[in-house]
Amino acid sequence: MFKEIIELGKRLESEGELVPTGFYSYSQPIKWVVHILSTFPLKCYISEEDIKKPRPMSGRRNRTDLAHPIVDEAGYVLGTVHKKGGGEDEDAEKKQTAYKLLLEKIIQSIDDDNELRQAVLTIKEILQEKILKSDARFSDVLSKDWVSFVLEYGQLAGTHLFEHPAIKAFWVNELQENSEKTKNRAYQIKGVCSICGKVRVLTKRIPGIKLFKTNPLHSYNKDSFVSFFTGREIYKKSHLGQCLLCGDTIARTTNYLRASPLHHKIIVQVYKDANKKKTDMDSAKNQLGLFWLKDEQPVKAGEAILDPAELLKNVSLVMDRTDPAGKKAPPPDLMQLDNMLSTPWTGRDASVNIANNAFYLLTLSPNKGRIAVRDWLDISLDKLQQNLKTFLDAQRIIDPVGKERRCFGIPEILKAVEASNISKEEYKAVEIGNPNISRQLLRTAYLGEPPPSVLLEAAVMCMRNPKIFDDKKRTTHHVLMATLKMLLTHKKEGMKEMETLDTKRNTIGYLCGQLLSILEEAQLRAARWRINTTLVERFYGSASSAPMSVFGTLVRRATTDHFSKIRKQQLGYKDLEARIESVTTAIDQTGGYPKTLSLKEQAEFSLG
């Protein structure tokens, strides 16, 4: 997993899509730029700017002894004491001392670039001579404002010096040197990095990853996680078995994926309130998927050419969630994905083999002070197409009113099988609380694994709630039927036949379900559809679990009370009679009404 993330990070960095190692995209802009016009005589001035550029990051938090190379806050660069809102920065002198020491270190490290070395020496002279204090804008600079330096002559003209390759390389080395040093320990631990396999300084901490808030992607912060060390508070002495370069690349790449709408989906999101206004950012039930392709190669689907972005957008549709802000928003439509999967995929060029390309999916969850990896999926594109098509085909089914065949995404399935949602408004619905179910559904969709068996009981129990037959719950009812069909037919016979009524399916549960539906239709016709509570609403629970206890009475009542009215009022008596005779005959041939039905047979009952 880490290897593939790092490979992606290298590719993104080479394409200019990812910030360099040790850099970070700050929310605060570079507000002041010191322009160096000449060295002999030394001339410079300050200009006010608003520049958004990734900059070096040390993770210093509240420390004052860690400066950034060339670019930093004015308290470090210029020793500025003025703070926003008044007051003075009491640590400005310590900060500038740290900055000057870092400049000296940079000067000592530059061997083969005289122009860059001279530029850094010039910055040192500007600060020592306090030349900028005579600039009219100097008094406007606040301690927390970011300051950068730009040469206006020579080969480096117009370049922010902190972006120079030599400065970047210096900063990586500096971070590596300090990666194991802490306030209570000044030594380093060297070893073989478990990811890149090189002997390097092993880091104790890696930059955080932002899911809903920023946390580290590890849990080595308690003694129980570091049993390979001995002694009191050993976690303070432990390391992660990875070098700074690998750890930093993993964090930067993961943050890039999280920030890109094309590369992430919130699969499950838990809220602190019923109206979904405030996310519970520490709940381990939250699940977020990060995904990408191994190679950014176009794919030919039938006559269409899909670029990597379009392909990713389509194959991730099964993770789409209904917008919680939209109270009547429909579930995502998977028709576009379904159409794309129905045509063969090939490489756009003969030399491109989609079997060698892969789709990666990393599922993460927050857990208070850390981030946990829920799952890692790696599947070739040719198998991905087959598995996604099977996932959709297995659940596709006609809607409760017999008009539209549909299949659904994973978040909609998770909402439909959560029993507490049956009595809630649609926009207050939440996903089922068991995170292993969503994990297994992802593996069903992308890897072709069997759907989670625990869904069977959850969906069957939801069908026993009379409210599921309310017109307001028509979509939820449809999703439950699709889920039950998937559980029964995934990679088995009947996927296509059970999209509508399968008259050749002679399983006892399916037949009993049909019979209850026919008896309800007889009741509705006899009452001319003016009725408050139907047979299904009253007897579904007992009929689906113990058919023998109710069907004899229900059939006799229909024969004596309903069929004579239907015949007299000419409401389709012959057709209804033929249907009930066909189904009851099939039930007799299978051994008659059973005393009980298993969960699987109850699922068949629901579909029938």
XYZ file of C-alpha atoms in Angstrom:
608
model
C 0.000 0.000 0.000
C 2.679 2.510 1.044
C 4.756 1.641 -2.018
C 1.882 2.481 -4.376
C 1.141 5.739 -2.525
C 4.786 6.775 -2.806
C 4.881 5.904 -6.522
C 1.818 8.107 -7.028
C 3.471 10.886 -5.009
C 6.582 10.800 -7.187
C 4.458 10.970 -10.317
C 2.383 13.873 -9.013
C 5.474 15.774 -7.891
C 7.097 15.342 -11.319
C 3.905 16.719 -12.896
C 3.872 19.720 -10.549
C 0.643 18.550 -8.890
C 2.186 17.861 -5.486
C 4.152 20.137 -3.168
C 7.838 19.151 -2.688
C 9.078 17.097 0.256
C 9.029 19.119 3.453
C 6.723 21.772 1.964
C 3.127 22.622 2.846
C 0.301 24.677 1.309
C -0.359 27.227 4.046
C -3.632 29.112 4.301
C -1.703 32.336 5.056
C -0.178 33.985 1.970
C 3.295 35.448 1.629
C 2.422 39.021 2.510
C 5.800 40.740 2.119
C 8.552 40.279 -0.453
C 12.071 41.680 -0.040
C 13.380 42.565 -3.503
C 17.194 42.590 -3.757
C 18.136 44.954 -6.595
C 21.933 44.806 -6.396
C 24.790 43.698 -4.162
C 27.363 46.427 -4.833
C 26.014 48.795 -3.728
C 23.449 46.843 -1.691
C 19.938 47.950 -2.615
C 16.620 46.384 -1.594
C 13.033 47.277 -0.790
C 9.846 45.677 0.637
C 6.632 45.234 -1.337
C 3.261 44.128 -0.019
C 1.954 41.031 -1.834
C -0.629 38.271 -1.544
C 1.179 35.178 -2.839
C -0.121 31.640 -2.291
C 2.831 29.262 -2.622
C 3.709 26.021 -0.834
C 6.466 26.705 1.676
C 8.823 24.751 3.952
C 7.238 23.303 7.046
C 8.992 22.107 10.216
C 5.991 21.259 12.377
C 7.423 23.515 15.078
C 4.060 24.290 16.691
C 4.907 26.408 19.753
C 8.683 26.075 19.481
C 10.792 29.148 18.748
C 14.082 27.423 17.844
C 13.001 26.008 14.464
C 13.211 28.366 11.492
C 12.382 27.814 7.831
C 14.917 28.357 5.036
C 14.788 31.829 3.415
C 10.991 32.231 3.785
C 9.344 32.481 7.202
C 7.245 34.626 9.506
C 8.519 38.170 10.011
C 9.259 37.413 13.676
C 11.933 34.982 12.453
C 13.149 36.800 9.344
C 13.157 40.404 10.517
C 12.785 40.099 14.283
C 9.494 42.008 14.016
C 7.772 42.362 17.384
C 4.425 43.953 16.439
C 1.466 41.584 16.738
C -1.969 41.808 15.177
C -4.370 43.564 17.506
C -1.565 45.169 19.491
C 1.032 43.813 21.845
C 4.517 42.532 21.151
C 6.063 39.180 20.284
C 8.245 38.422 23.301
C 10.042 35.632 21.441
C 11.035 37.693 18.390
C 14.701 37.863 19.412
C 14.908 34.055 19.900
C 13.162 33.503 16.584
C 15.520 35.727 14.628
C 18.535 34.069 16.250
C 17.239 30.693 15.046
C 16.708 32.126 11.560
C 20.242 33.548 11.354
C 21.727 30.239 12.513
C 19.805 28.470 9.762
C 21.129 30.976 7.194
C 24.677 30.159 8.327
C 23.966 26.470 7.898
C 22.620 27.087 4.379
C 25.735 29.064 3.442
C 27.981 26.252 4.668
C 26.008 23.661 2.674
C 26.214 25.454 -0.705
C 29.348 24.369 -2.544
C 28.718 24.563 -6.278
C 26.340 27.498 -6.777
C 28.160 30.769 -6.262
C 25.198 32.931 -7.279
C 22.866 31.277 -4.753
C 25.534 31.388 -2.048
C 26.117 35.088 -2.700
C 22.363 35.722 -2.548
C 22.112 34.072 0.891
C 25.168 36.034 2.074
C 23.385 39.196 0.903
C 20.277 38.274 2.936
C 22.526 37.753 5.952
C 24.063 41.212 5.439
C 20.637 42.840 5.040
C 19.574 41.440 8.392
C 22.852 42.197 10.207
C 22.906 45.784 8.993
C 19.160 46.176 9.612
C 18.859 47.838 6.221
C 15.123 47.195 5.869
C 14.275 49.289 8.927
C 14.682 52.377 6.785
C 11.958 51.168 4.386
C 8.683 53.095 4.827
C 6.677 49.847 4.914
C 8.741 48.162 7.628
C 6.498 49.442 10.435
C 3.470 47.769 8.770
C 5.018 44.296 8.954
C 3.538 42.126 11.741
C 5.277 39.283 13.531
C 3.081 36.545 11.983
C 3.267 37.913 8.388
C 5.197 35.700 5.997
C 8.268 37.211 4.295
C 10.153 35.944 1.226
C 13.252 37.100 -0.705
C 13.512 37.595 -4.488
C 16.588 38.528 -6.530
C 16.035 41.076 -9.302
C 19.291 40.459 -11.211
C 21.316 37.618 -12.736
C 20.159 34.110 -13.581
C 17.970 33.917 -10.480
C 16.065 37.120 -11.278
C 12.381 36.913 -10.303
C 12.847 33.669 -8.346
C 11.727 33.211 -4.765
C 14.949 31.865 -3.322
C 13.250 29.307 -1.055
C 12.085 27.506 -4.242
C 15.652 26.966 -5.496
C 16.436 23.208 -5.864
C 19.486 23.545 -3.623
C 17.384 25.114 -0.854
C 14.810 22.329 -1.186
C 17.551 19.688 -0.949
C 19.036 21.437 2.092
C 15.639 21.490 3.782
C 15.103 17.761 3.242
C 18.471 17.028 4.846
C 17.689 19.392 7.706
C 14.351 17.697 8.365
C 15.998 14.288 8.297
C 18.601 15.396 10.823
C 15.920 16.706 13.165
C 13.331 14.002 12.552
C 14.346 11.932 15.609
C 15.454 14.760 17.860
C 12.969 15.930 20.456
C 13.050 18.160 23.456
C 14.022 15.216 25.675
C 16.266 13.356 23.224
C 18.994 14.774 20.986
C 20.162 11.538 19.362
C 19.048 9.859 16.139
C 18.047 6.331 15.250
C 19.325 4.989 11.951
C 18.127 1.827 10.264
C 16.594 0.288 7.165
C 13.393 2.045 6.153
C 10.621 -0.568 5.906
C 9.247 1.129 2.783
C 12.167 2.211 0.585
C 14.704 -0.263 2.036
C 17.444 2.372 2.385
C 19.517 3.013 5.499
C 18.361 6.386 6.761
C 17.443 8.270 9.906
C 14.139 6.761 11.046
C 11.510 9.291 11.954
C 9.452 9.364 15.133
C 6.646 11.475 13.710
C 5.246 11.993 10.243
C 3.081 14.900 9.043
C -0.639 14.597 9.651
C -3.323 13.624 7.154
C -6.537 15.602 6.958
C -9.717 13.550 6.798
C -12.167 15.707 8.717
C -9.355 17.144 10.821
C -5.598 16.558 10.735
C -4.212 13.457 12.469
C -1.250 11.116 11.901
C -1.647 7.877 9.939
C -0.375 5.652 12.748
C -1.044 4.708 16.330
C 2.463 4.541 17.814
C 1.607 6.897 20.636
C 1.035 4.397 23.462
C 3.215 1.734 25.036
C 0.937 -1.072 23.841
C 1.841 -0.395 20.206
C 5.627 -0.588 20.611
C 6.328 -3.900 22.290
C 9.662 -4.191 20.466
C 11.120 -1.700 22.961
C 11.423 -2.082 26.720
C 11.321 0.458 29.492
C 9.072 3.084 30.914
C 7.210 5.344 28.426
C 8.861 3.529 25.554
C 6.649 5.170 22.940
C 8.655 8.365 23.449
C 11.762 6.515 22.267
C 10.227 4.446 19.494
C 10.241 5.024 15.762
C 7.918 4.016 12.947
C 10.403 2.019 10.943
C 10.234 4.520 8.096
C 12.347 7.428 7.008
C 11.198 11.013 6.793
C 11.151 11.027 2.967
C 8.757 8.076 2.798
C 6.574 9.274 5.662
C 6.381 12.792 4.281
C 5.572 11.585 0.754
C 2.788 9.370 2.087
C 1.276 12.282 4.010
C 1.537 14.764 1.137
C 0.108 12.332 -1.410
C -2.752 11.293 0.847
C -3.616 14.926 1.536
C -3.600 15.602 -2.200
C -6.081 12.765 -2.776
C -8.274 13.983 0.092
C -8.374 17.501 -1.319
C -9.310 16.363 -4.839
C -13.039 15.713 -5.525
C -11.946 13.308 -8.268
C -9.954 11.130 -5.877
C -12.035 10.854 -2.711
C -15.519 9.908 -1.539
C -17.048 10.093 1.916
C -18.574 6.628 2.180
C -19.994 7.004 5.699
C -20.284 10.279 7.594
C -21.482 10.422 11.194
C -23.148 13.524 12.582
C -23.577 14.786 16.122
C -27.113 16.031 15.447
C -30.180 14.626 13.688
C -30.262 17.455 11.140
C -26.732 16.675 9.927
C -25.274 20.068 10.659
C -22.205 19.006 12.656
C -19.889 16.116 11.775
C -18.582 13.897 14.565
C -14.989 14.151 13.400
C -13.598 11.625 15.902
C -16.057 8.810 15.257
C -14.454 5.632 13.911
C -17.720 4.968 12.044
C -16.763 7.669 9.527
C -15.239 6.165 6.418
C -13.516 7.938 3.584
C -12.248 6.339 0.392
C -9.165 7.573 -1.504
C -8.685 6.103 -4.964
C -6.545 6.464 -8.078
C -5.260 4.618 -11.146
C -1.813 3.089 -11.407
C -1.307 4.564 -14.901
C -3.012 7.641 -16.314
C -3.879 5.967 -19.621
C -7.123 6.499 -21.584
C -9.405 3.463 -21.913
C -11.566 2.565 -24.880
C -15.098 1.486 -23.866
C -16.909 0.458 -27.047
C -16.583 3.428 -29.372
C -15.967 5.930 -26.560
C -12.537 7.001 -25.318
C -12.497 7.542 -21.565
C -9.770 9.737 -20.133
C -8.493 8.752 -16.665
C -10.586 11.416 -14.928
C -13.811 10.246 -16.566
C -13.006 6.621 -15.818
C -12.340 7.377 -12.133
C -15.505 9.447 -11.877
C -17.604 6.592 -13.259
C -16.127 3.669 -11.324
C -16.450 5.616 -8.054
C -20.188 6.241 -8.548
C -21.014 3.239 -6.359
C -19.573 5.244 -3.433
C -21.658 8.370 -4.106
C -23.868 9.620 -1.298
C -27.087 11.627 -1.433
C -26.415 15.239 -0.541
C -27.484 15.512 3.135
C -28.508 19.130 2.585
C -31.113 18.125 0.012
C -34.156 16.877 1.939
C -35.689 15.280 -1.134
C -32.555 14.564 -3.126
C -32.764 11.287 -5.091
C -30.054 8.636 -4.708
C -27.207 8.770 -7.257
C -28.123 7.352 -10.674
C -25.778 4.535 -11.710
C -27.056 4.386 -15.302
C -23.920 6.069 -16.656
C -21.702 3.505 -14.947
C -23.980 0.668 -16.047
C -23.759 1.751 -19.686
C -19.975 2.056 -19.512
C -19.629 -1.431 -18.003
C -21.818 -2.996 -20.687
C -19.207 -2.459 -23.409
C -15.774 -4.159 -23.569
C -12.773 -2.195 -22.290
C -9.461 -2.082 -24.102
C -6.425 0.147 -24.179
C -6.799 3.094 -26.530
C -3.587 2.007 -28.261
C -2.689 -1.565 -29.105
C 0.362 -1.295 -26.850
C -1.748 -0.487 -23.775
C -2.990 -3.536 -21.851
C -5.644 -2.675 -19.272
C -4.803 -5.854 -17.352
C -1.505 -4.158 -16.423
C -3.272 -1.045 -15.169
C -4.874 -1.060 -11.748
C -7.431 0.706 -9.577
C -6.406 1.392 -5.978
C -8.772 2.174 -3.103
C -7.647 3.117 0.404
C -10.378 3.311 3.070
C -9.606 5.390 6.166
C -11.388 6.208 9.412
C -10.555 8.744 12.138
C -10.108 7.474 15.663
C -9.570 10.405 18.000
C -5.822 11.148 17.873
C -4.978 9.046 14.841
C -6.195 7.726 11.500
C -6.870 4.032 10.971
C -6.607 2.128 7.708
C -9.857 0.213 7.206
C -8.948 -1.520 3.979
C -6.712 -1.522 0.923
C -7.967 -2.720 -2.479
C -5.812 -3.375 -5.541
C -7.520 -4.672 -8.697
C -6.645 -4.691 -12.420
C -8.979 -2.731 -14.700
C -10.170 -5.749 -16.652
C -11.271 -7.533 -13.476
C -12.638 -4.287 -12.055
C -15.041 -3.991 -14.983
C -16.288 -7.553 -14.510
C -16.743 -7.175 -10.765
C -18.580 -3.848 -10.949
C -20.908 -5.196 -13.641
C -21.686 -8.261 -11.509
C -22.343 -5.995 -8.491
C -24.905 -3.958 -10.446
C -26.477 -6.922 -12.250
C -26.948 -8.812 -8.996
C -29.053 -6.063 -7.426
C -30.893 -4.600 -10.430
C -34.662 -4.965 -9.894
C -37.964 -3.356 -10.860
C -39.310 -0.697 -8.490
C -42.348 -1.289 -6.206
C -44.750 0.148 -8.783
C -43.289 -1.837 -11.668
C -41.928 1.024 -13.755
C -38.151 1.357 -13.436
C -35.302 -1.121 -13.040
C -32.515 0.234 -10.888
C -29.437 -0.630 -8.877
C -27.941 1.386 -6.047
C -24.687 2.612 -4.555
C -23.182 1.451 -1.290
C -24.254 4.453 0.870
C -27.889 3.956 -0.172
C -27.705 0.279 0.751
C -26.198 1.192 4.139
C -29.069 3.602 4.803
C -31.790 1.217 3.654
C -30.729 -1.630 5.964
C -30.457 0.593 9.048
C -33.707 -0.259 10.853
C -33.901 3.043 12.744
C -34.261 4.909 9.437
C -37.689 3.405 8.666
C -39.339 5.888 11.040
C -37.145 8.848 10.037
C -37.435 11.456 7.323
C -35.208 10.627 4.356
C -32.831 13.505 4.983
C -32.309 12.319 8.575
C -31.372 8.791 7.511
C -27.975 7.518 8.654
C -25.796 4.674 7.445
C -25.795 1.380 9.355
C -23.398 1.578 12.277
C -21.286 -1.512 11.547
C -18.189 -0.345 9.595
C -17.355 -3.897 8.531
C -20.499 -4.001 6.385
C -19.454 -1.021 4.263
C -15.946 -2.454 4.041
C -17.244 -5.769 2.737
C -19.633 -4.056 0.293
C -16.661 -2.226 -1.203
C -14.900 -5.550 -1.626
C -18.034 -6.989 -3.239
C -18.274 -4.124 -5.717
C -14.587 -3.866 -6.651
C -13.068 -7.277 -5.876
C -16.088 -9.461 -6.621
C -16.184 -10.981 -3.125
C -19.526 -12.269 -1.700
C -21.739 -9.570 -0.145
C -21.746 -9.425 3.685
C -24.069 -12.100 5.042
C -25.008 -9.903 8.019
C -26.988 -7.741 5.577
C -29.481 -10.570 5.162
C -30.861 -10.357 8.679
C -30.783 -6.540 8.672
C -32.736 -6.263 5.408
C -35.238 -8.983 6.384
C -35.925 -7.227 9.699
C -36.519 -3.918 7.905
C -39.079 -5.606 5.653
C -41.083 -6.669 8.714
C -41.730 -3.038 9.636
C -45.194 -2.093 8.219
C -43.961 1.464 7.530
C -41.748 0.144 4.727
C -44.873 -0.230 2.562
C -45.723 3.475 2.891
C -45.465 5.401 -0.381
C -43.012 7.774 1.339
C -40.617 4.856 1.768
C -40.841 3.671 -1.825
C -37.153 4.348 -2.538
C -36.026 2.639 0.681
C -38.284 -0.315 -0.188
C -36.685 -0.478 -3.640
C -33.147 -0.441 -2.204
C -34.027 -3.219 0.254
C -35.336 -5.374 -2.579
C -32.179 -4.724 -4.595
C -30.070 -5.657 -1.564
C -31.959 -8.916 -0.994
C -31.691 -9.805 -4.672
C -27.934 -9.175 -4.551
C -27.566 -11.388 -1.486
C -29.414 -14.214 -3.238
C -28.041 -13.960 -6.777
C -24.511 -12.468 -6.659
C -22.464 -14.605 -9.077
C -25.338 -17.131 -9.189
C -28.209 -18.007 -11.473
C -31.226 -15.725 -11.449
C -29.497 -12.321 -11.638
C -31.310 -11.428 -14.862
C -34.530 -13.405 -14.337
C -35.291 -11.862 -10.929
C -35.201 -8.278 -12.177
C -38.968 -8.767 -12.545
C -41.281 -11.595 -11.470
C -39.622 -14.944 -12.212
C -42.554 -17.294 -12.876
C -40.223 -20.296 -13.110
C -38.717 -19.825 -9.644
C -40.320 -22.499 -7.481
C -38.640 -21.917 -4.133
C -41.145 -22.065 -1.289
C -40.338 -18.601 0.094
C -40.691 -16.963 -3.335
C -44.034 -18.718 -3.952
C -45.436 -17.767 -0.552
C -44.452 -14.159 -1.143
C -46.301 -14.178 -4.464
C -49.363 -15.673 -2.808
C -49.551 -12.938 -0.157
C -49.249 -10.308 -2.892
C -52.095 -11.914 -4.905
C -54.323 -12.140 -1.819
C -53.682 -8.468 -1.082
C -54.622 -7.582 -4.668
C -57.903 -9.519 -4.226
C -58.584 -7.570 -1.031
C -57.879 -4.237 -2.744
C -60.064 -4.988 -5.764
C -62.983 -6.147 -3.606
C -62.782 -2.901 -1.604
C -62.227 -0.871 -4.797
C -58.855 0.199 -3.363
C -60.526 2.113 -0.522
C -58.891 0.500 2.485
C -56.732 1.701 5.371
C -54.689 -1.402 6.229
C -53.886 -4.111 3.694
C -53.115 -7.783 4.196
C -49.431 -7.198 3.589
C -49.278 -4.515 6.249
C -51.138 -6.693 8.775
C -49.776 -10.158 8.090
C -46.371 -9.716 6.439
C -44.382 -10.571 9.595
C -46.217 -13.800 10.409
C -46.667 -14.875 6.765
C -42.965 -14.425 5.983
C -41.716 -16.280 9.063
C -44.446 -18.915 9.697
C -46.583 -19.391 6.539
C -48.562 -22.376 7.825
C -50.028 -20.283 10.665
C -51.776 -17.745 8.440
C -52.122 -18.766 4.792
C -54.969 -21.278 5.280
C -57.123 -18.592 6.897
C -56.141 -15.904 4.383
C -56.929 -18.078 1.339
C -60.348 -19.099 2.760
C -61.193 -15.474 3.523
C -60.219 -14.369 0.026
C -62.322 -17.145 -1.527
C -65.442 -16.416 0.526
C -65.226 -12.649 1.041
C -63.342 -11.170 -1.894
C -63.612 -13.273 -5.045
C -67.428 -13.111 -5.247
C -67.267 -9.291 -5.128
C -64.555 -9.193 -7.768
C -66.576 -11.457 -10.054
C -69.765 -9.428 -9.641
C -68.005 -6.100 -10.192
C -66.008 -7.482 -13.154
C -62.635 -6.455 -11.735
C -60.511 -9.171 -13.364
C -61.742 -12.276 -11.560
C -60.514 -14.854 -14.131
C -56.984 -13.505 -14.270
C -56.721 -13.348 -10.472
C -58.178 -16.821 -10.050
C -55.702 -18.255 -12.563
C -52.805 -16.623 -10.711
C -53.805 -17.912 -7.293
C -54.424 -21.423 -8.626
C -51.019 -21.474 -10.335
C -49.173 -20.387 -7.190
C -51.090 -22.610 -4.732
C -50.542 -25.602 -7.016
C -46.795 -24.914 -7.074
C -46.787 -24.597 -3.278
C -48.550 -27.960 -2.959
C -45.988 -29.524 -5.269
C -43.133 -28.310 -3.045
C -44.721 -29.865 0.043
C -47.290 -27.289 1.136
C -47.026 -24.377 3.539
C -43.937 -24.717 5.738
C -44.082 -24.129 9.479
C -41.190 -21.664 9.353
C -38.956 -19.987 6.799
C -35.216 -19.454 7.185
C -33.702 -15.994 6.728
C -32.770 -16.813 3.145
C -36.316 -18.063 2.470
C -37.707 -14.894 4.055
C -35.580 -12.902 1.612
C -37.126 -14.972 -1.206
C -40.541 -14.213 0.314
C -39.868 -10.457 0.139
C -38.836 -10.679 -3.512
C -41.820 -12.879 -4.386
